[in-house]
Structures are given as structure tokens and as C-alpha cells.
Amino acid sequence: MNASPPPRSPLIRTVDLAKDYPLGDTTVPALRGVSLDISAGEFVAVMGPSGSGKSTFMNLLGCLDHPSGGQYWLGGHEISRLTDDALSSLRNRRIGFVFQHFNLLARTSALENVALPLLYRGMGARERHERAAHRLRQVGLAERMDHHPVQLSGGQQQRVAIARALVGDPALVLADEPTGALDSRTGVEIMALLQQLNHEGITVVLVTHEHDIAAYADRIIHFRDGRVVDDLANAHRDAGADLAALSAVSA
Amino acid sequence: MNFYATLLIALKALRVNKMRSALTMLGIIIGVAAVIVMVAVGSGARAQVEAQIRSLGANLMMVFSASSTYTGARAAVGAAYSISEEDAYAIGRELTDVVAAAAPALRGSGQIVAGNSNWSTSFYGVTPDYFDVREWSIAEGRFFDQAEINGAAKVVVLGKTVADNLFGDASPIDQTVRIRTVPLTVVGVLAAKGQSPGGSDLDDVLLMPISTARNRVLGATSLAKSRAVGSIQIKLIDGIDSQYAEERVRELLRQRHRLQPGQDDDFTLRNLTEILQTREESSRVMALLLAAVASVSLLVGGIGIMNIMLVSVTERTREIGLRRAVGAQAGDILRQFLVEAITLALIGGLVGVLLGSAGAQAIGALAGWPIQLSASATLLAVSFSAAIGIFFGFYPARKAARMSPIEALRHE
Ligand SMILES: Nc1ncnc2c1ncn2[C@@H]1O[C@H](COP(=O)(O)OP(=O)(O)OP(=O)(O)O)[C@@H](O)[C@H]1O
Ligand SMILES: [Mg+2]
């Protein structure tokens, strides 16, 4: 309680963060006091058995949900003090989300999907499209800008989603099982992309069940029953190199 | 988020479910089209009635001799008419604050013969004021003047119907017609007026100087002596309360006729403004009825919109969650769905206006009814449909805006 942010605050600081879900007359504790610091520029993998509270934790980090207890500072701001509109604006400007099931808008071009966050900044169409196009090129989809999600493979859709997460120049990208719906090779492609962003200075927090995927992070946090049980540095693998090796084998 | 972008999102969402959007609009379309058609037909009919009444003379009031309300036979034998030319002149002279003009008229009827054509009609002995009071204009030739009245000149002005029946396509001017053996020279033909509200032919008429009618054609000495007339036609000053004018005329005539308090009037007053008012009353009742029908159909249309918007909000829960996740504020979501509902209602309203206008034109062309499209009714119908969109779209939109981002995002 009453922990104040340190003088040089990390990007993320949680103190005794807790989340209970009401279930009938009782409550289910999904998170039972998580205290963590994540510095700007880290690449963190969150692992743990199903139901251990990983998604709950990510949703709190993403300011999509309100904690039942504890504090959460993002970039020095205590989140519970912010209004709903301020949280929307925070998500818009500082956070990018990548979901397991992509969550692209159907019947909407890749370009428009990527540009969506900028719409809520009141940015004009021209600038929106320029920025979205730039991000789509960055994720290797220069040729697919006008395609709709149904015309794209799962890996391509996830890359559109990553471009969307990046378009607002966020400090933090949160990815809950971003490779969960993809085959392992496409998973490595996505990890290569995330590593590349991380090298550019964006903090990445991702949830995964797969050790092979977590291996690309430089810190691995284990959850069990709503608590952190392990928090280890990891000498990360280079996804780009793995991808090159895979290509060499199949060639 | 700017309005234009919001509108584009709304239009896109409506386009995705074209059929559903169209069906949802149907209630509004039918409601608005019905309003447009009914107002067009209603105001067309009213305009026609008003035009007909106006053709009789605007602000017209008539005084009849009490006895003239009995049969023409009795009048023809010269039963004492109770009102006189002098009464007419007195009204014109003394009630200048309410009366613009007062014209005496002496009515008769009979065979009119021209060459070997003949025609039975009513004729009136009148003064030049009569043309003004009844708002006659001349199509050909001229009216007769005061000098011709003073001299009981043998001149006559024909109504269009009479002229057509006696002379066909030839010009009647300077031709001679005979009434009861009296030859009269045609000096003018009246411009056609068409039918009266009661359905009689206003152009089946023949006008001559009142002195000519009295002294030469009717030739009744008792009439000549009394200078009695069958009716006095009065044109009121524009905007004068007809009730008040009636009181003033009644007062003057009672005084001139030396009627004691308690004694009945020996004349009858009739007022066309009253007829006009009853017409307006009935058209107001009709307008209320239309408004009721329209509001029911628009209400049903509005509920349809609310229903479909609720479905749409539920279907697009994940989309709402995603938009919230990437930074949409609750207000952005509210506006998005509200604009969608308003767009739905407005497009419905505009389509309704187009269909209604086309329908009204078609009815006008097929049934031959007079149609009057009303800009204010159109504007009202369109703004009302927008209001329906706002009213019935608000609840679904607020429901969408109040969703928690995470629950919306997790929605299956
Ligand atoms: N909306 C909710 N209402 C009630 N209980 C919930 C809700 N969301 C999560 N829970 C519960 O909270 C606990 C943690 O759930 P969470 O989704 O965070 O787990 P997870 O670690 O992400 O699991 P998985 O690996 O399967 O995605 C679980 O016991 C779950 O049943
Ligand atoms: Mg999860």
C-alpha cells in the first residue's frame, strides 16, 4: 500500500495488483497480488497454466479492465485515478494490442484496419492512410493493403494486427497468445517481427503457452493461481536467424 | 473523431446488411410516403376548394330579401322585396370602415335568343360595382358603365357558357341578343370561372344594367317604383372580421327598415367566409387524422429501428470492444451508433419523400385529383424521421457505449 513510484520509474509498475471476478454469491480471485516492474525496452514473456491469470494481468496492463486491488502505474500515471476517457486516450497513444484471434474488422481493408486507432485521434484520412501504409510495409504487406481479412492468411492477418498495434507509435505492445492460432513457422515469423520492434525500443509483453515462443523473450514470468511464481532473465533466441534457417531447410 | 468519419462508418455498417437496412427503413419509408401523399392530396383538395370559393369573390357577404328566399315564381310576380337599391348604396356609403363595395342585384330568368340559337339562363341587373364584388374580369369587350346604367342602355355582358352556347366560336361582341323580346347589344364577355363549390356553372350567367333589367326586361311597375332588389352583394375590406361586419350591416338595415327591437329581420345575411371556415374546419380534422396515421406508422418504424439497432449492437459487441481497445471513447461509440440510427431513419425518410411525391403525382395523374406537394410537410417529415432516429437510436447506442471494453472484447 501507498507505494510511490520510484524516482526513475519503470514503464510498468504493479503493486499488489489483484482482480476478483464475481461468480454468483462469491468471487473468483483471478489475480492475487502481483508486484512487478517492467522497464522500457524489455521483451517479456508471460507463461503459466490455463486459468493462472495471464490474460487477466494483460487486460489490466492494457487498461481494459479495472483492478480490484493494488496499484498500476503506466509511465508514471496511476491508472485508477484516470477517467474512462483518459484511459481510452492512453490506450490509443501508448498501448498497442495484438490478440490471439487478430480481431480485425471484417469487410474492411488491411489499410483501414491499420488506420483505425488514428481515427480516434481525429487525424485526417490522408495522414491516417500514409501512416498505416508505412506500418503495413514494415510488416511486409505492401502488396496486400487493399485486401480484406478473409483474403489474408492467418499469419498475414496477425501481421496486419501488429501493424495496427504499431500505427499509433505506442511505448508498449501487449500480445496475448499472438501465435496461438498460427502454425509454428508462422509463429516464428511473428516473433521475428516482435523482436524487431523490440530492438527499435518498443516494450513488448506477450503471453504464450509455448516454451519455443517464450524463448525469444529476454525475460520470462511464470504465473500460477494468480501469483507470480518465477521471474527469470532469458538469453533470447534470435527469431530472424531461426527464420533464415527454416527457409534454408525448405529451399 | 470527426463527424464525416462517423458517417462513413455508419453508411458502411448499413451497406453490409443491405437487405436488413432496407427492411428496417420500410416502416419509416411507408410512414413518410403516406404523410407526403396524404398532405399532397389533402392540401390539393383544400386549395381547389379555396380557389373555387375565392372565384365567388373573396370576403363576400350577401343580403337577400326575405321574400326572395321563397320560390322564384312568387318573386317573379313582384311580391314585395324588402331590400332596395338604396339599401345597397347606403351600405356602400355608410359602412366604409368594413365594406369595400356593395352592389345591388336584380335576378330574373328566361330564354335568351340570338339569331336561331337560344339558351335558358339567369340574368342579373347589376351596377358596375358588381363586377368588383364578385371579382369578374372581362375576357373580351368591356363592362358597362354608370352612364349606361343611368340611361338604362340596352347592353349586356355574357358569361362564357352563355356566349359559347349562343355564338359558338364567333365573337358575340356587338351582336344582338333578345330576352323577353327586348333586344340587347353584347358589349363584353366575362372571363371563365368554372364551377362553384356547390358544383353549379358560374359562367352560365348574363349581366345587364340594373335599370335595364328593372325597366325594360322585367318591366314590373311595382318593382320600378319600389326600387327593390333581390340581393345585395357586399365585398368586405380585407381582414375585417366577418361576424362584426355582419352585425354592422344588420344594424344599418334594421335601422333603415325601421324594425323595432324584438322584430324579426326582413332580410337574410349570408357570409362566404363562414362557408370557408367550415371547409377549413373539416380540413383541420382531416389533417389531425393524417397526423394520427402518420405518427402510428412512424412510431412503428422507429421501434423497428430500435430493434435492429439492438441486434446490431449485440452482433458487433466484439467490434465495439476492439474499437474501445484501440482508443475509442464511450462517446465515440455512442455517436457511431446514434449516427447509424439517424442515417437509417433519414435515408428512410428521404426515400419516403421521393416515393410519396412520385405516388402523389401518380394519383394526381390517374385519379385527376388536384395535388399540391408541400415543402413544409416534406421538411417536417424528414426532420421527424431524423428525430425518430435520435429517439429510438439512443437506447441501443447508449447500451453500446456503456459496455466495458474487456467484456465486449471477450464476447463470443
Ligand atoms: N470474465 C470472467 N468472469 C469470471 N471469471 C473469470 C473471467 N475471466 C477470467 N476468469 C477466471 O479468472 C481466472 C484467470 O483467467 P485468465 O483468463 O486470466 O487465465 P489465463 O491464464 O489467461 O488462461 P488461458 O491460458 O486459458 O488463457 C480463471 O479461473 C478464469 O476462470
Ligand atoms: Mg488467457
PDB file of N, CA and C in Angstrom, chain A residues 21 59 64-65 84-85 88 91-92 97 99 101 103 105 107-108 116-117 119-120 122 164, chain B residues 1 5 9 12 16 318-319 322-330 332 336 405-406 409-410:
ATOM      1  N   TYR A  21     -13.160 -11.853  -9.834  1.00  0.00           N
ATOM      2  CA  TYR A  21     -14.355 -11.853 -10.682  1.00  0.00           C
ATOM      3  C   TYR A  21     -15.531 -12.325  -9.852  1.00  0.00           C
ATOM      4  N   ASN A  59      -4.939  -7.738 -19.420  1.00  0.00           N
ATOM      5  CA  ASN A  59      -6.049  -6.791 -19.580  1.00  0.00           C
ATOM      6  C   ASN A  59      -5.912  -5.607 -18.640  1.00  0.00           C
ATOM      7  N   LEU A  64      -7.748  -2.120 -19.975  1.00  0.00           N
ATOM      8  CA  LEU A  64      -9.057  -2.524 -20.490  1.00  0.00           C
ATOM      9  C   LEU A  64      -9.984  -2.888 -19.332  1.00  0.00           C
ATOM     10  N   ASP A  65      -9.401  -3.110 -18.167  1.00  0.00           N
ATOM     11  CA  ASP A  65     -10.184  -3.578 -17.023  1.00  0.00           C
ATOM     12  C   ASP A  65      -9.681  -2.865 -15.765  1.00  0.00           C
ATOM     13  N   ASP A  84     -12.535   7.289 -17.612  1.00  0.00           N
ATOM     14  CA  ASP A  84     -12.705   6.353 -18.724  1.00  0.00           C
ATOM     15  C   ASP A  84     -12.169   6.953 -20.028  1.00  0.00           C
ATOM     16  N   ASP A  85     -12.439   8.226 -20.242  1.00  0.00           N
ATOM     17  CA  ASP A  85     -11.951   8.874 -21.466  1.00  0.00           C
ATOM     18  C   ASP A  85     -10.427   8.965 -21.476  1.00  0.00           C
ATOM     19  N   SER A  88      -9.103   5.662 -22.412  1.00  0.00           N
ATOM     20  CA  SER A  88      -9.228   5.450 -23.862  1.00  0.00           C
ATOM     21  C   SER A  88      -8.076   6.122 -24.585  1.00  0.00           C
ATOM     22  N   ARG A  91      -4.819   4.193 -24.025  1.00  0.00           N
ATOM     23  CA  ARG A  91      -4.759   3.006 -24.887  1.00  0.00           C
ATOM     24  C   ARG A  91      -4.427   3.423 -26.308  1.00  0.00           C
ATOM     25  N   ASN A  92      -5.039   4.529 -26.718  1.00  0.00           N
ATOM     26  CA  ASN A  92      -4.869   4.986 -28.085  1.00  0.00           C
ATOM     27  C   ASN A  92      -3.433   5.410 -28.384  1.00  0.00           C
ATOM     28  N   PHE A  97      -2.338  -3.381 -29.041  1.00  0.00           N
ATOM     29  CA  PHE A  97      -2.770  -4.730 -28.678  1.00  0.00           C
ATOM     30  C   PHE A  97      -2.634  -5.677 -29.869  1.00  0.00           C
ATOM     31  N   PHE A  99      -4.004  -9.585 -30.568  1.00  0.00           N
ATOM     32  CA  PHE A  99      -4.851 -10.613 -29.958  1.00  0.00           C
ATOM     33  C   PHE A  99      -4.606 -11.961 -30.617  1.00  0.00           C
ATOM     34  N   HIS A 101      -6.848 -13.957 -31.725  1.00  0.00           N
ATOM     35  CA  HIS A 101      -7.695 -14.134 -32.919  1.00  0.00           C
ATOM     36  C   HIS A 101      -7.775 -12.861 -33.752  1.00  0.00           C
ATOM     37  N   ASN A 103      -8.738 -10.105 -34.305  1.00  0.00           N
ATOM     38  CA  ASN A 103      -9.716  -9.033 -34.118  1.00  0.00           C
ATOM     39  C   ASN A 103      -9.619  -7.924 -35.152  1.00  0.00           C
ATOM     40  N   LEU A 105     -11.388  -5.883 -38.306  1.00  0.00           N
ATOM     41  CA  LEU A 105     -12.757  -5.606 -38.748  1.00  0.00           C
ATOM     42  C   LEU A 105     -12.977  -6.270 -40.100  1.00  0.00           C
ATOM     43  N   ARG A 107     -14.732  -7.065 -43.721  1.00  0.00           N
ATOM     44  CA  ARG A 107     -15.179  -6.196 -44.814  1.00  0.00           C
ATOM     45  C   ARG A 107     -14.509  -4.827 -44.755  1.00  0.00           C
ATOM     46  N   THR A 108     -13.308  -4.831 -44.242  1.00  0.00           N
ATOM     47  CA  THR A 108     -12.559  -3.591 -44.123  1.00  0.00           C
ATOM     48  C   THR A 108     -11.143  -3.899 -44.574  1.00  0.00           C
ATOM     49  N   LEU A 116      -7.262   2.352 -38.103  1.00  0.00           N
ATOM     50  CA  LEU A 116      -8.365   2.540 -37.148  1.00  0.00           C
ATOM     51  C   LEU A 116      -7.998   3.332 -35.880  1.00  0.00           C
ATOM     52  N   PRO A 117      -6.892   3.001 -35.207  1.00  0.00           N
ATOM     53  CA  PRO A 117      -6.605   3.755 -33.969  1.00  0.00           C
ATOM     54  C   PRO A 117      -6.453   5.249 -34.220  1.00  0.00           C
ATOM     55  N   LEU A 119      -8.040   7.045 -36.272  1.00  0.00           N
ATOM     56  CA  LEU A 119      -9.359   7.653 -36.424  1.00  0.00           C
ATOM     57  C   LEU A 119      -9.786   8.300 -35.111  1.00  0.00           C
ATOM     58  N   TYR A 120      -9.442   7.636 -34.008  1.00  0.00           N
ATOM     59  CA  TYR A 120      -9.877   8.130 -32.708  1.00  0.00           C
ATOM     60  C   TYR A 120      -8.938   9.193 -32.162  1.00  0.00           C
ATOM     61  N   GLY A 122      -8.722  11.751 -34.260  1.00  0.00           N
ATOM     62  CA  GLY A 122      -9.231  12.844 -35.083  1.00  0.00           C
ATOM     63  C   GLY A 122      -8.281  13.196 -36.206  1.00  0.00           C
ATOM     64  N   ARG A 164      -1.409  -2.553 -36.956  1.00  0.00           N
ATOM     65  CA  ARG A 164      -2.402  -1.732 -36.269  1.00  0.00           C
ATOM     66  C   ARG A 164      -1.923  -1.358 -34.861  1.00  0.00           C
TER      67      ARG A 164
ATOM     68  N   MET B   1     -13.062  12.108 -32.807  1.00  0.00           N
ATOM     69  CA  MET B   1     -13.351  11.531 -34.119  1.00  0.00           C
ATOM     70  C   MET B   1     -14.326  12.450 -34.855  1.00  0.00           C
ATOM     71  N   ALA B   5     -16.116  10.962 -40.641  1.00  0.00           N
ATOM     72  CA  ALA B   5     -15.637   9.591 -40.457  1.00  0.00           C
ATOM     73  C   ALA B   5     -16.726   8.739 -39.813  1.00  0.00           C
ATOM     74  N   ILE B   9     -18.559   5.342 -41.348  1.00  0.00           N
ATOM     75  CA  ILE B   9     -18.681   4.068 -40.631  1.00  0.00           C
ATOM     76  C   ILE B   9     -20.139   3.619 -40.624  1.00  0.00           C
ATOM     77  N   LYS B  12     -21.240   2.417 -44.014  1.00  0.00           N
ATOM     78  CA  LYS B  12     -20.646   1.127 -44.301  1.00  0.00           C
ATOM     79  C   LYS B  12     -21.394   0.021 -43.568  1.00  0.00           C
ATOM     80  N   VAL B  16     -23.372  -3.156 -45.278  1.00  0.00           N
ATOM     81  CA  VAL B  16     -23.046  -4.558 -45.034  1.00  0.00           C
ATOM     82  C   VAL B  16     -24.324  -5.386 -44.947  1.00  0.00           C
ATOM     83  N   ARG B 318     -17.963  -7.462 -30.258  1.00  0.00           N
ATOM     84  CA  ARG B 318     -16.502  -7.583 -30.345  1.00  0.00           C
ATOM     85  C   ARG B 318     -15.903  -6.393 -31.073  1.00  0.00           C
ATOM     86  N   GLU B 319     -16.610  -5.933 -32.101  1.00  0.00           N
ATOM     87  CA  GLU B 319     -16.121  -4.748 -32.822  1.00  0.00           C
ATOM     88  C   GLU B 319     -16.068  -3.551 -31.869  1.00  0.00           C
ATOM     89  N   LEU B 322     -13.115  -3.967 -29.682  1.00  0.00           N
ATOM     90  CA  LEU B 322     -11.878  -3.654 -30.387  1.00  0.00           C
ATOM     91  C   LEU B 322     -11.691  -2.146 -30.520  1.00  0.00           C
ATOM     92  N   ARG B 323     -12.772  -1.474 -30.893  1.00  0.00           N
ATOM     93  CA  ARG B 323     -12.673  -0.015 -31.055  1.00  0.00           C
ATOM     94  C   ARG B 323     -12.303   0.637 -29.729  1.00  0.00           C
ATOM     95  N   ARG B 324     -12.894   0.144 -28.644  1.00  0.00           N
ATOM     96  CA  ARG B 324     -12.530   0.682 -27.335  1.00  0.00           C
ATOM     97  C   ARG B 324     -11.056   0.414 -27.044  1.00  0.00           C
ATOM     98  N   ALA B 325     -10.595  -0.805 -27.386  1.00  0.00           N
ATOM     99  CA  ALA B 325      -9.209  -1.173 -27.100  1.00  0.00           C
ATOM    100  C   ALA B 325      -8.227  -0.266 -27.843  1.00  0.00           C
ATOM    101  N   VAL B 326      -8.558   0.097 -29.080  1.00  0.00           N
ATOM    102  CA  VAL B 326      -7.621   0.930 -29.834  1.00  0.00           C
ATOM    103  C   VAL B 326      -7.849   2.419 -29.580  1.00  0.00           C
ATOM    104  N   GLY B 327      -8.749   2.741 -28.654  1.00  0.00           N
ATOM    105  CA  GLY B 327      -8.793   4.139 -28.227  1.00  0.00           C
ATOM    106  C   GLY B 327     -10.107   4.873 -28.392  1.00  0.00           C
ATOM    107  N   ALA B 328     -11.172   4.179 -28.853  1.00  0.00           N
ATOM    108  CA  ALA B 328     -12.455   4.872 -28.960  1.00  0.00           C
ATOM    109  C   ALA B 328     -12.980   5.182 -27.568  1.00  0.00           C
ATOM    110  N   GLN B 329     -13.445   6.398 -27.366  1.00  0.00           N
ATOM    111  CA  GLN B 329     -14.082   6.733 -26.107  1.00  0.00           C
ATOM    112  C   GLN B 329     -15.533   6.290 -26.159  1.00  0.00           C
ATOM    113  N   ALA B 330     -16.125   6.177 -24.965  1.00  0.00           N
ATOM    114  CA  ALA B 330     -17.535   5.778 -24.910  1.00  0.00           C
ATOM    115  C   ALA B 330     -18.376   6.684 -25.802  1.00  0.00           C
ATOM    116  N   ASP B 332     -17.476   8.192 -28.530  1.00  0.00           N
ATOM    117  CA  ASP B 332     -17.300   7.843 -29.945  1.00  0.00           C
ATOM    118  C   ASP B 332     -18.242   6.715 -30.338  1.00  0.00           C
ATOM    119  N   GLN B 336     -21.300   6.828 -32.884  1.00  0.00           N
ATOM    120  CA  GLN B 336     -21.295   5.932 -34.039  1.00  0.00           C
ATOM    121  C   GLN B 336     -22.655   5.267 -34.230  1.00  0.00           C
ATOM    122  N   PRO B 405     -14.977  -2.333 -22.026  1.00  0.00           N
ATOM    123  CA  PRO B 405     -14.147  -2.727 -23.173  1.00  0.00           C
ATOM    124  C   PRO B 405     -13.780  -4.200 -23.126  1.00  0.00           C
ATOM    125  N   ILE B 406     -13.400  -4.673 -21.950  1.00  0.00           N
ATOM    126  CA  ILE B 406     -12.898  -6.050 -21.892  1.00  0.00           C
ATOM    127  C   ILE B 406     -14.012  -7.057 -22.087  1.00  0.00           C
ATOM    128  N   LEU B 409     -14.841  -7.170 -25.717  1.00  0.00           N
ATOM    129  CA  LEU B 409     -13.786  -7.834 -26.474  1.00  0.00           C
ATOM    130  C   LEU B 409     -13.846  -9.350 -26.305  1.00  0.00           C
ATOM    131  N   ARG B 410     -14.275  -9.800 -25.113  1.00  0.00           N
ATOM    132  CA  ARG B 410     -14.330 -11.241 -24.843  1.00  0.00           C
ATOM    133  C   ARG B 410     -15.592 -11.881 -25.388  1.00  0.00           C
TER     134      ARG B 410
END
